């Protein structure tokens, strides 16, 4: 054989677009296996037919034209059985059907291999030969290997609507792109790609009307970066190690590489604007290097990308310029979104967020819920660079978006927005009423926040206090660790905004999917790694700074409660309390006013849940973090969309574990709060009330609905629900039971939203 599957896919990967990638793949496969034809069929829209999308050996005019009905023919059979099929003479098989106008009349031997992703057949890869012969096992293995690799290429392309997207990539509008419902709500807005902070891959395609001016600014950006690098290397020369200095030299050489500059200029002259021309040239170069077998060259790909981002940043101008160009109703769209990107858009202009990766329990989704903006996650690979500036409807209930919606879809969603506004206006009346059951039991209902910009809406949503302030978000949007003074000012502001109501501030919980741009942690399993309190205890300097700032902020106010995240052992609590004592003593010695707060720990790990009674005895309160507890109990990565369907905080084992924690708290005489997203779901909130939670935390946007649900039941009804739910075996039965209760008490509106 001439080429290995890996080499073929590498060459296909370097192609500029999907049709060319598939064309390369089929022609290489045909030549390598020395067969008459190699063809790829992909599922058409709605899975009604198979469309021939690439061929080497059959009639090229059939590409995009030849179609086979879905359940017929040998292609349909391979897809249906989801396994390879090899025939000496296809024509003798009862399912044989000729592909119209494909020119396969002279073919006899046939082998088809399904292209499967997430249990679904996306397409079929076929080889055919004019001879009547049996394909060898070796040929079969070759085809199966290459099919698995082709899936990667298809996944990265824009194929949510099947073959149509390949043939007619702009056919969006009435057909939604499907993802996961990250934060409830509907928004209509304009797509904005925060690419200046992300990656070269996301730079939108835009034409230029003045290539000469565009090229001049491009050359100016190169000169400016060159000067920056020269200066930096000069300044660092006495300090930096030789390897660091060599890097500057390498970057400057790359910057002046003719191929990179010439290719960018050629693209600009062909009509592209500078940022897209530069990114395309950089990416083409980086991808080529990434696919080589040489580890030195692969490492250079990273240098090229770094340099690419640097020049791109320069081409885009400063933050003020970017901000001024933002549309009024921004829908941020990115592969993965950082908290910094979210925070960069003024809240009044941020309509929704859409991410190609991540899942409903990723922190960006949680932040969106906290901010009350709809979010759709895990849209899969999309050509987002083409989307910038287009209209979009984001449906955060169903987890779908419409790019460039047509008028009928738009009218339907405008109607939904109006209905939603009515419901919210109705709920507004509950703002100043307590979360009190029909029989007069008052449940403290707190809210949550993560950024300072959330505080006004959080303190105005009608909550009894702030049940969770996640300090890591403030750390994540900065360039370096905040100082004690900066933290003091921030915490003081948060405490003052809610005073005299209680405010629970959680110490730094980084790690997992929350990373600091200035403190990289590289781990194979970050969710099982250096997270939360583990990090803080190992970095006492950072931890003590935070504790000092918190104790000082509490002086004279006294409404602070400190919460430690990711506790797994009793010893961690002892150590954290010891450091808290030390911070207090140090402040006293320095003569700084400080006030000791109540202290609680989060129960987010099964080991802590099992030990709840003992841990509760060490502190003043417990707070169940259902987001992480679900992840660790069910062994489902909260950030992994592939297993998102398994992630459910209503899992019967979760209910039993929460019941165990509540019993532990009761045994130790300590209140147990519920803090994860589970408590923002009105039905689950009623269940938690019935199970005996002492208080709940809901995001500002969900709080009115949770309050409405609590105010619609008696405590006895909630207890009965809890008793019955704890006896059930599946999530579906539990969800069904909750919905039945909600309907009985007149909350059908909420059932409709959540089911
Ligand atoms: C939780 O795990 O439920 C929680 C509240 O913490 P976070 O979502 O920030 O990890
Ligand atoms: Mg957590």
XYZ file of C-alpha atoms and ligand atoms in Angstrom:
766
model
C 0.000 0.000 0.000
C 1.214 3.462 -0.856
C -0.188 5.496 1.991
C -1.210 4.770 5.550
C -4.647 5.895 6.811
C -2.871 8.429 8.993
C -1.076 10.045 6.087
C -4.197 10.170 3.979
C -6.142 11.885 6.750
C -3.268 14.285 7.378
C -3.374 15.366 3.764
C -7.159 15.672 3.847
C -6.918 17.696 7.037
C -4.643 20.226 5.382
C -7.277 20.922 2.684
C -8.878 24.377 2.798
C -12.452 23.087 3.018
C -14.490 19.951 3.536
C -15.289 19.148 -0.128
C -11.567 19.284 -0.967
C -10.728 17.215 2.121
C -13.157 14.492 1.082
C -11.946 14.656 -2.537
C -8.372 14.085 -1.351
C -9.459 11.222 0.885
C -11.407 9.310 -1.781
C -8.756 9.695 -4.414
C -5.965 8.556 -2.073
C -7.997 5.593 -0.875
C -8.739 4.535 -4.448
C -5.076 4.780 -5.467
C -3.808 3.060 -2.339
C -6.201 0.122 -2.536
C -6.008 0.022 -6.339
C -9.775 -0.221 -6.770
C -11.989 1.244 -9.474
C -13.809 3.721 -7.265
C -14.005 5.175 -3.783
C -17.084 7.180 -2.838
C -18.537 8.886 0.225
C -22.262 9.215 0.849
C -23.609 11.440 3.585
C -27.054 11.543 5.139
C -29.258 14.231 3.625
C -31.348 16.660 5.638
C -33.939 14.904 7.852
C -32.232 11.624 7.038
C -34.455 10.873 4.075
C -31.723 10.054 1.577
C -28.043 9.395 1.056
C -26.240 11.975 -1.035
C -23.077 11.187 -2.976
C -20.708 13.918 -1.787
C -17.270 12.781 -3.004
C -16.009 10.227 -5.470
C -12.875 9.142 -7.228
C -13.717 6.766 -10.036
C -17.443 7.359 -10.491
C -18.967 10.211 -12.485
C -17.795 13.517 -10.888
C -20.966 15.208 -12.142
C -22.896 12.989 -9.720
C -21.395 14.791 -6.703
C -24.212 16.503 -4.879
C -26.685 15.160 -7.433
C -26.863 11.400 -7.050
C -29.132 10.351 -4.209
C -30.261 7.018 -2.807
C -33.344 6.574 -0.735
C -32.524 6.146 2.933
C -33.594 2.615 3.677
C -32.771 1.098 0.344
C -29.728 -0.039 -1.542
C -26.486 -1.362 -0.134
C -25.527 2.025 1.271
C -28.769 2.019 3.266
C -28.025 -1.510 4.449
C -24.531 -0.630 5.711
C -25.966 2.402 7.500
C -28.777 0.404 9.031
C -26.586 -2.426 10.318
C -23.810 -0.058 11.318
C -21.195 -2.573 10.252
C -18.986 -3.118 7.214
C -20.381 -5.076 4.303
C -18.134 -6.761 1.748
C -19.522 -8.423 -1.402
C -17.774 -10.147 -4.290
C -20.491 -9.001 -6.631
C -22.853 -6.326 -5.392
C -25.207 -6.865 -8.298
C -26.240 -10.260 -7.010
C -27.338 -8.903 -3.617
C -31.124 -8.495 -3.210
C -30.680 -4.977 -1.796
C -28.532 -3.800 -4.721
C -29.718 -0.583 -6.328
C -27.813 1.378 -8.875
C -26.901 4.939 -7.908
C -28.515 7.043 -10.642
C -26.101 8.756 -13.073
C -23.078 7.775 -11.008
C -21.505 5.644 -13.715
C -21.133 2.554 -11.549
C -22.465 0.168 -14.199
C -19.128 -1.606 -14.595
C -18.533 -2.120 -10.852
C -18.971 -5.495 -9.172
C -17.015 -5.955 -5.934
C -18.315 -3.716 -3.128
C -17.269 -2.834 0.371
C -19.108 -0.255 2.481
C -18.094 0.984 5.922
C -20.380 3.174 8.052
C -19.243 6.585 9.351
C -20.657 6.595 12.859
C -20.699 9.360 15.435
C -22.505 9.180 18.760
C -24.316 6.016 17.686
C -25.695 7.702 14.566
C -24.652 6.888 11.002
C -23.535 10.105 9.340
C -22.540 8.473 6.091
C -21.009 5.515 4.316
C -17.572 5.097 2.774
C -17.620 2.759 -0.213
C -15.002 1.135 -2.427
C -15.933 -0.662 -5.636
C -14.022 -2.689 -8.154
C -14.735 -3.672 -11.738
C -13.620 -7.234 -10.986
C -15.675 -9.828 -9.193
C -13.497 -10.490 -6.153
C -13.416 -10.791 -2.410
C -11.765 -7.866 -0.623
C -8.982 -8.865 1.766
C -9.269 -8.487 5.556
C -6.352 -6.072 5.311
C -8.342 -3.840 2.955
C -11.296 -3.968 5.294
C -9.164 -2.954 8.279
C -7.674 -0.131 6.243
C -11.114 1.205 5.354
C -12.444 0.877 8.901
C -9.427 2.767 10.273
C -9.770 5.541 7.778
C -13.533 5.806 8.392
C -12.894 6.378 12.084
C -10.459 9.161 11.232
C -12.768 10.725 8.667
C -15.346 11.176 11.410
C -12.952 13.644 13.003
C -12.888 15.705 9.803
C -16.663 15.581 9.474
C -17.111 16.566 13.090
C -15.015 19.649 12.646
C -17.085 20.676 9.636
C -20.501 22.242 9.502
C -22.732 19.226 9.043
C -25.491 19.518 11.612
C -27.972 19.456 8.765
C -26.291 16.595 6.918
C -25.056 16.651 3.340
C -27.003 19.819 2.516
C -24.610 21.842 4.600
C -21.747 20.545 2.539
C -23.448 21.340 -0.735
C -25.291 24.467 0.271
C -23.632 25.854 3.387
C -25.845 28.871 3.788
C -29.129 27.038 4.040
C -29.800 28.022 7.647
C -32.825 30.074 8.711
C -35.683 27.701 9.260
C -33.577 24.805 10.366
C -32.229 25.111 13.881
C -28.734 24.160 14.938
C -29.108 21.881 17.908
C -27.163 22.032 21.146
C -27.879 21.719 24.843
C -30.108 24.011 26.879
C -27.507 25.893 28.962
C -29.639 28.656 30.470
C -33.356 29.136 30.017
C -34.855 31.989 28.061
C -35.164 33.231 24.519
C -33.222 36.034 22.861
C -33.060 37.603 19.441
C -29.818 39.383 18.662
C -26.747 39.754 16.493
C -23.900 37.270 16.453
C -20.684 38.631 17.907
C -17.547 36.573 17.953
C -15.216 37.500 20.795
C -12.342 36.304 18.636
C -9.861 38.967 19.572
C -9.589 37.132 22.854
C -9.900 33.622 21.505
C -8.450 31.809 18.640
C -7.299 32.375 15.136
C -9.911 29.863 13.961
C -12.789 32.165 14.811
C -11.877 35.251 12.807
C -14.856 36.123 10.637
C -14.529 36.257 6.848
C -15.069 39.793 5.638
C -14.325 41.366 2.288
C -12.250 44.517 1.977
C -13.052 47.355 -0.356
C -9.559 48.805 -0.056
C -6.881 46.110 -0.318
C -4.074 48.665 -0.496
C -5.005 50.268 2.834
C -5.593 46.829 4.320
C -2.159 45.669 3.297
C -0.559 48.812 4.630
C -2.114 48.286 8.063
C -1.096 44.652 7.958
C 2.546 45.539 7.237
C 2.381 48.188 9.973
C 1.143 45.567 12.453
C 4.030 43.280 11.531
C 6.508 46.119 12.013
C 4.958 47.026 15.376
C 5.097 43.451 16.658
C 8.661 43.139 15.437
C 9.567 46.236 17.419
C 7.728 44.872 20.491
C 9.677 41.631 20.263
C 12.970 43.438 19.747
C 12.407 45.629 22.788
C 11.247 42.764 24.959
C 14.256 40.689 24.042
C 16.571 43.616 24.738
C 15.037 44.287 28.140
C 15.043 40.647 29.123
C 18.521 39.907 27.818
C 20.293 40.280 31.176
C 17.588 38.324 33.044
C 16.142 35.715 30.724
C 17.703 32.310 30.245
C 19.174 31.616 26.787
C 16.183 29.433 25.809
C 13.840 32.359 26.379
C 16.027 34.673 24.325
C 16.196 32.134 21.523
C 12.419 32.123 21.464
C 12.296 35.849 20.756
C 14.742 35.397 17.919
C 12.701 32.503 16.529
C 9.502 34.556 16.713
C 11.102 37.447 14.878
C 12.362 35.134 12.177
C 8.930 33.618 11.773
C 7.412 37.057 11.614
C 9.503 37.860 8.602
C 9.026 34.546 6.875
C 8.247 35.337 3.271
C 5.722 32.589 2.845
C 3.596 33.878 5.722
C 3.760 37.498 4.633
C 3.311 36.781 0.936
C 0.395 34.492 1.500
C -1.347 37.067 3.677
C -0.765 39.793 1.121
C -2.045 37.569 -1.675
C -5.236 36.892 0.279
C -5.703 40.596 0.966
C -5.221 41.409 -2.701
C -7.781 38.746 -3.528
C -10.305 40.726 -1.446
C -10.040 39.501 2.163
C -9.685 41.845 5.114
C -6.395 41.693 6.986
C -7.296 39.703 10.143
C -8.884 36.854 8.163
C -6.070 36.803 5.584
C -3.432 36.656 8.312
C -5.268 34.008 10.333
C -5.777 31.791 7.300
C -2.086 32.005 6.379
C -0.994 31.305 9.961
C -3.386 28.396 10.392
C -2.421 26.750 7.099
C 1.208 26.884 8.169
C 0.538 25.706 11.721
C -1.635 22.800 10.588
C 0.986 21.568 8.165
C 3.555 21.527 10.937
C 1.152 19.914 13.411
C 0.696 16.997 11.058
C 4.345 16.147 10.612
C 5.973 13.266 12.461
C 8.767 15.517 13.686
C 8.246 16.669 17.276
C 10.478 19.736 16.806
C 8.368 20.957 13.895
C 5.162 20.214 15.770
C 6.378 22.421 18.603
C 7.030 25.222 16.073
C 3.331 25.123 15.189
C 2.601 26.446 18.660
C 5.063 29.322 18.137
C 3.323 30.216 14.898
C -0.053 30.233 16.563
C 1.231 32.395 19.455
C 2.715 34.840 17.041
C -0.467 34.740 14.971
C -2.559 35.759 17.977
C -0.198 38.559 18.821
C -0.395 40.110 15.371
C -4.136 39.554 15.287
C -4.558 41.444 18.550
C -2.658 44.338 17.032
C -4.711 44.323 13.858
C -7.914 44.499 15.889
C -7.027 47.676 17.740
C -7.759 48.390 21.388
C -10.564 47.346 23.715
C -12.421 50.656 23.370
C -12.600 50.235 19.611
C -13.931 46.725 19.952
C -16.504 47.788 22.521
C -17.761 50.637 20.349
C -18.369 48.224 17.494
C -20.542 45.872 19.562
C -24.174 45.584 18.485
C -26.929 46.527 20.927
C -28.068 42.973 21.464
C -24.937 40.874 21.365
C -25.154 37.137 21.150
C -21.654 35.957 21.933
C -20.684 32.912 19.926
C -17.442 31.028 20.533
C -15.952 27.561 20.613
C -15.390 27.816 24.334
C -16.101 30.998 26.190
C -14.015 32.377 28.960
C -15.450 34.310 31.862
C -13.286 37.229 30.724
C -15.018 37.305 27.350
C -18.423 37.341 29.011
C -17.386 40.073 31.371
C -16.015 42.195 28.517
C -19.519 42.895 27.191
C -21.606 45.396 29.171
C -24.479 43.386 30.723
C -27.155 45.600 29.154
C -25.878 44.673 25.692
C -25.396 40.969 26.260
C -28.483 39.135 24.943
C -27.329 35.507 25.021
C -24.362 33.210 24.675
C -23.786 30.246 22.422
C -20.857 27.842 22.765
C -19.771 25.133 20.403
C -18.361 23.107 23.283
C -19.172 22.572 26.959
C -22.331 21.384 28.588
C -25.156 22.639 30.746
C -23.135 22.389 33.928
C -20.031 24.126 32.546
C -19.238 27.254 34.453
C -20.042 29.573 31.559
C -23.554 28.128 31.465
C -23.867 28.588 35.208
C -22.697 32.152 34.887
C -25.234 32.780 32.118
C -27.978 31.445 34.394
C -26.727 33.662 37.195
C -26.883 36.642 34.849
C -30.321 35.633 33.582
C -29.321 35.388 29.930
C -30.191 32.435 27.702
C -27.386 30.087 26.725
C -27.068 27.220 24.303
C -24.079 24.941 24.720
C -22.346 22.327 22.618
C -23.550 23.290 19.193
C -20.769 21.135 17.769
C -18.390 22.226 15.062
C -19.763 25.135 13.097
C -18.145 27.507 10.626
C -18.562 30.361 13.075
C -16.240 32.692 11.245
C -19.002 33.020 8.627
C -21.656 33.857 11.184
C -20.462 37.182 12.564
C -22.954 40.004 12.266
C -25.850 37.720 11.307
C -29.161 37.681 13.155
C -29.713 34.823 15.536
C -32.483 33.463 17.724
C -31.280 31.648 20.815
C -33.743 29.260 22.394
C -32.292 28.389 25.794
C -35.287 26.220 26.702
C -34.890 23.793 23.829
C -31.141 24.208 23.376
C -31.244 25.391 19.785
C -30.439 28.413 17.678
C -31.600 29.774 14.324
C -29.004 31.647 12.329
C -30.564 34.179 9.952
C -34.104 33.154 10.911
C -36.823 33.523 8.318
C -39.864 35.697 9.040
C -42.117 32.861 10.252
C -39.578 31.633 12.817
C -38.900 35.199 13.893
C -42.609 35.920 14.404
C -43.028 32.759 16.464
C -40.175 33.744 18.761
C -41.330 37.327 19.082
C -44.605 35.924 20.340
C -42.746 33.720 22.849
C -40.766 36.710 24.066
C -43.985 38.622 24.662
C -45.510 35.724 26.646
C -42.363 35.383 28.703
C -42.331 39.095 29.471
C -45.912 38.755 30.756
C -44.953 35.884 33.063
C -41.945 37.776 34.409
C -44.078 40.867 35.014
C -46.544 38.679 36.961
C -43.762 37.168 39.042
C -42.428 40.646 39.779
C -45.296 40.971 42.279
C -43.675 38.274 44.427
C -40.454 40.241 44.806
C -41.142 41.581 48.265
C -42.971 38.526 49.540
C -41.170 35.743 51.415
C -40.661 32.179 50.145
C -43.376 30.923 52.468
C -45.441 27.771 52.018
C -49.239 27.920 52.025
C -49.210 26.763 55.650
C -46.858 29.508 56.758
C -43.410 27.823 56.803
C -40.766 30.291 55.722
C -37.826 28.907 53.778
C -34.822 31.227 53.516
C -34.275 31.637 49.772
C -30.904 33.079 48.868
C -29.437 34.047 45.542
C -26.041 33.601 43.865
C -23.511 35.767 42.068
C -20.057 35.550 40.579
C -19.133 38.922 39.154
C -19.492 42.354 40.641
C -21.763 43.254 37.737
C -24.219 40.566 38.949
C -24.626 42.228 42.323
C -27.264 44.862 41.408
C -29.622 42.279 39.890
C -28.864 39.785 42.678
C -29.615 42.249 45.452
C -32.834 43.354 43.745
C -34.339 39.939 42.972
C -36.197 39.548 46.251
C -33.845 37.077 47.941
C -33.156 36.732 51.670
C -29.426 37.178 51.125
C -26.573 35.994 48.954
C -26.144 32.249 49.410
C -23.098 31.833 47.199
C -20.593 34.343 45.916
C -18.045 32.519 43.737
C -14.808 34.452 44.211
C -12.900 32.654 41.458
C -14.694 34.563 38.708
C -13.145 37.803 39.923
C -9.753 36.075 39.831
C -10.420 34.715 36.343
C -11.034 38.022 34.607
C -7.759 39.547 35.721
C -4.189 39.437 34.501
C -2.695 38.488 37.871
C -3.749 37.491 41.405
C -5.714 40.352 42.976
C -4.010 41.998 45.930
C -5.416 41.962 49.463
C -6.565 45.571 49.034
C -8.341 44.808 45.757
C -10.058 41.804 47.268
C -10.989 43.731 50.391
C -12.678 46.440 48.277
C -14.567 43.846 46.255
C -15.820 41.805 49.229
C -16.762 44.918 51.121
C -18.900 46.057 48.215
C -20.653 42.694 48.042
C -21.302 42.597 51.793
C -22.542 46.186 51.823
C -24.914 45.561 48.905
C -26.798 42.949 50.936
C -26.302 44.245 54.475
C -27.883 43.308 56.880
C -28.801 40.142 54.986
C -26.267 37.316 55.141
C -23.670 36.874 52.397
C -21.866 33.578 51.862
C -18.529 34.107 50.157
C -16.785 31.017 48.918
C -12.997 30.900 48.925
C -11.183 30.415 45.659
C -12.444 27.367 43.742
C -10.202 27.108 40.720
C -9.204 23.970 38.879
C -11.547 21.701 36.932
C -12.932 23.852 34.137
C -12.040 27.102 35.934
C -8.527 28.167 35.162
C -6.629 31.363 35.789
C -5.013 32.884 32.692
C -1.916 33.701 34.741
C -1.550 30.419 36.641
C -1.643 27.428 34.350
C -2.374 24.034 35.818
C -1.765 21.155 33.411
C -3.415 17.957 34.511
C -4.732 14.878 32.762
C -7.857 14.822 34.957
C -8.421 18.379 36.165
C -11.774 17.636 37.825
C -10.025 15.040 39.950
C -6.990 17.184 40.479
C -5.799 20.359 42.091
C -9.145 22.018 42.758
C -10.775 24.261 45.341
C -9.519 23.859 48.883
C -6.685 21.554 47.744
C -5.164 24.432 45.805
C -5.731 26.917 48.629
C -4.163 24.706 51.281
C -1.143 24.070 49.070
C -0.764 27.798 48.390
C -1.176 29.284 51.871
C 0.128 32.674 50.707
C -2.745 33.093 48.241
C -5.252 31.609 50.689
C -4.200 33.788 53.628
C -4.418 36.908 51.460
C -7.982 36.021 50.594
C -8.913 35.184 54.184
C -7.430 38.426 55.474
C -9.361 40.427 52.881
C -12.576 38.626 53.855
C -12.124 39.141 57.607
C -11.344 42.803 57.121
C -14.336 43.279 54.813
C -16.580 41.827 57.506
C -15.448 44.316 60.166
C -18.358 46.440 61.327
C -20.824 44.652 59.049
C -20.814 41.110 60.403
C -22.992 39.607 57.658
C -20.231 37.473 56.124
C -20.182 33.674 56.117
C -17.170 31.920 54.652
C -17.556 28.731 52.645
C -14.779 26.270 51.752
C -15.181 24.387 48.430
C -14.257 20.820 47.411
C -13.766 19.425 50.882
C -12.989 15.712 50.872
C -11.607 15.117 54.364
C -12.108 16.316 57.944
C -8.426 17.182 58.051
C -8.807 19.714 55.238
C -11.385 21.543 57.340
C -9.030 21.581 60.335
C -6.254 23.009 58.189
C -8.493 25.633 56.593
C -9.808 26.689 60.018
C -6.257 26.867 61.330
C -5.309 29.234 58.512
C -8.449 31.274 59.145
C -7.380 31.602 62.792
C -3.902 32.584 61.728
C -5.277 35.269 59.381
C -7.417 36.620 62.228
C -4.517 36.666 64.686
C -2.212 38.353 62.158
C -4.783 41.072 61.561
C -5.218 41.580 65.296
C -1.462 41.902 65.699
C -1.374 44.425 62.857
C -4.151 46.352 64.581
C -6.453 45.900 61.580
C -10.194 45.732 62.305
C -11.573 42.307 61.455
C -14.564 40.213 62.418
C -14.860 36.435 62.604
C -17.651 35.033 60.460
C -19.586 31.779 60.558
C -17.890 29.089 58.512
C -19.380 26.381 56.306
C -18.137 23.726 53.945
C -19.432 22.572 50.609
C -20.514 18.992 50.252
C -19.686 18.273 46.644
C -17.785 15.009 46.841
C -19.268 11.645 47.894
C -16.621 11.149 50.592
C -17.743 14.379 52.253
C -21.394 13.447 51.827
C -20.875 10.123 53.611
C -19.122 11.927 56.455
C -21.632 14.788 56.588
C -22.487 14.429 60.293
C -18.856 14.559 61.355
C -17.928 17.427 59.013
C -21.002 19.384 60.100
C -19.739 19.120 63.684
C -16.562 20.993 62.700
C -18.303 24.027 61.206
C -21.431 26.189 61.452
C -23.264 24.988 58.327
C -23.081 22.746 55.255
C -23.903 23.651 51.692
C -24.565 20.892 49.161
C -22.994 21.636 45.781
C -25.222 19.493 43.617
C -23.331 20.373 40.426
C -20.163 18.666 41.522
C -21.846 16.077 43.697
C -23.748 14.863 40.622
C -20.534 14.761 38.608
C -18.579 12.825 41.214
C -21.385 10.511 42.281
C -22.444 9.549 38.768
C -18.905 9.639 37.308
C -20.097 12.018 34.593
C -17.829 14.926 33.660
C -20.074 17.985 34.056
C -18.355 19.612 31.092
C -18.529 16.757 28.620
C -21.445 17.052 26.220
C -21.041 13.482 25.038
C -22.192 12.133 28.387
C -24.474 15.050 29.247
C -27.581 12.891 28.976
C -26.304 10.867 31.946
C -25.809 13.967 34.088
C -28.966 14.498 36.113
C -29.215 15.762 39.655
C -32.547 13.973 40.042
C -30.794 10.601 39.822
C -32.237 8.394 42.597
C -28.734 7.941 44.044
C -28.374 11.725 44.267
C -31.615 12.032 46.204
C -30.471 9.333 48.609
C -27.106 10.999 49.050
C -28.676 14.408 49.687
C -31.022 12.785 52.203
C -27.964 11.338 53.947
C -26.309 14.782 54.116
C -29.488 16.372 55.465
C -29.707 13.690 58.140
C -26.031 14.289 59.008
C -26.649 18.010 59.398
C -29.642 17.336 61.606
C -27.653 14.905 63.739
C -24.963 17.535 64.322
C -27.517 20.312 64.795
C -26.234 22.283 61.792
C -28.334 23.712 58.950
C -27.831 22.331 55.445
C -28.185 24.669 52.504
C -28.465 23.510 48.870
C -26.373 25.509 46.514
C -26.039 23.771 43.156
C -28.202 24.297 40.105
C -30.686 21.748 41.392
C -32.096 24.403 43.709
C -32.767 26.737 40.786
C -35.227 24.232 39.316
C -38.615 25.077 40.909
C -39.827 21.465 41.009
C -36.580 20.192 42.530
C -36.709 23.094 44.994
C -40.080 21.883 46.312
C -38.587 18.406 46.623
C -35.580 19.758 48.563
C -37.895 21.691 50.856
C -39.759 18.453 51.532
C -36.503 16.612 52.188
C -35.590 19.114 54.881
C -33.114 21.560 53.317
C -32.707 24.536 55.655
C -32.325 27.042 52.827
C -31.883 27.121 49.055
C -29.818 29.206 46.652
C -31.378 30.195 43.324
C -29.936 32.418 40.610
C -31.557 35.878 40.335
C -33.313 34.872 37.118
C -34.768 31.642 38.511
C -35.524 32.919 42.006
C -39.015 34.311 41.240
C -40.108 30.957 39.813
C -38.666 29.044 42.775
C -40.421 31.423 45.155
C -43.663 30.979 43.237
C -43.349 27.184 43.534
C -42.638 27.303 47.290
C -45.556 29.671 47.824
C -47.863 27.287 45.957
C -47.437 24.197 48.165
C -47.909 23.236 51.790
C -45.012 21.763 53.704
C -46.946 18.514 53.982
C -47.286 18.334 50.187
C -43.555 18.896 49.789
C -42.778 16.196 52.362
C -45.075 13.714 50.659
C -43.368 14.458 47.355
C -39.960 13.837 48.957
C -41.086 10.551 50.509
C -42.508 9.281 47.241
C -39.542 10.471 45.152
C -37.064 8.719 47.437
C -38.852 5.440 46.775
C -38.552 5.684 42.972
C -35.940 4.006 40.793
C -35.393 6.237 37.784
C -34.885 9.881 36.916
C -37.882 9.786 34.584
C -40.208 8.532 37.292
C -38.962 11.221 39.663
C -39.316 13.995 37.082
C -42.807 12.736 36.246
C -43.821 12.745 39.901
C -42.517 16.292 40.411
C -44.370 17.492 37.326
C -47.590 15.838 38.521
C -47.325 17.698 41.823
C -46.554 21.003 40.075
C -49.614 20.560 37.859
C -51.811 19.713 40.852
C -50.848 22.936 42.593
C -51.432 25.062 39.488
C -47.873 25.404 38.197
C -48.374 23.932 34.705
C -46.514 26.917 33.279
C -43.342 25.774 35.018
C -43.836 22.166 33.884
C -44.025 23.357 30.290
C -40.767 25.242 30.634
C -38.821 22.395 32.168
C -40.188 19.329 30.394
C -21.645 23.011 42.932
O -20.713 22.244 42.651
O -22.827 22.648 43.013
C -21.358 24.439 43.180
C -22.280 25.244 43.653
O -20.110 24.871 42.855
P -19.617 25.176 41.366
O -20.757 24.990 40.417
O -19.067 26.549 41.350
O -18.553 24.133 41.160
Mg -18.678 22.942 42.885
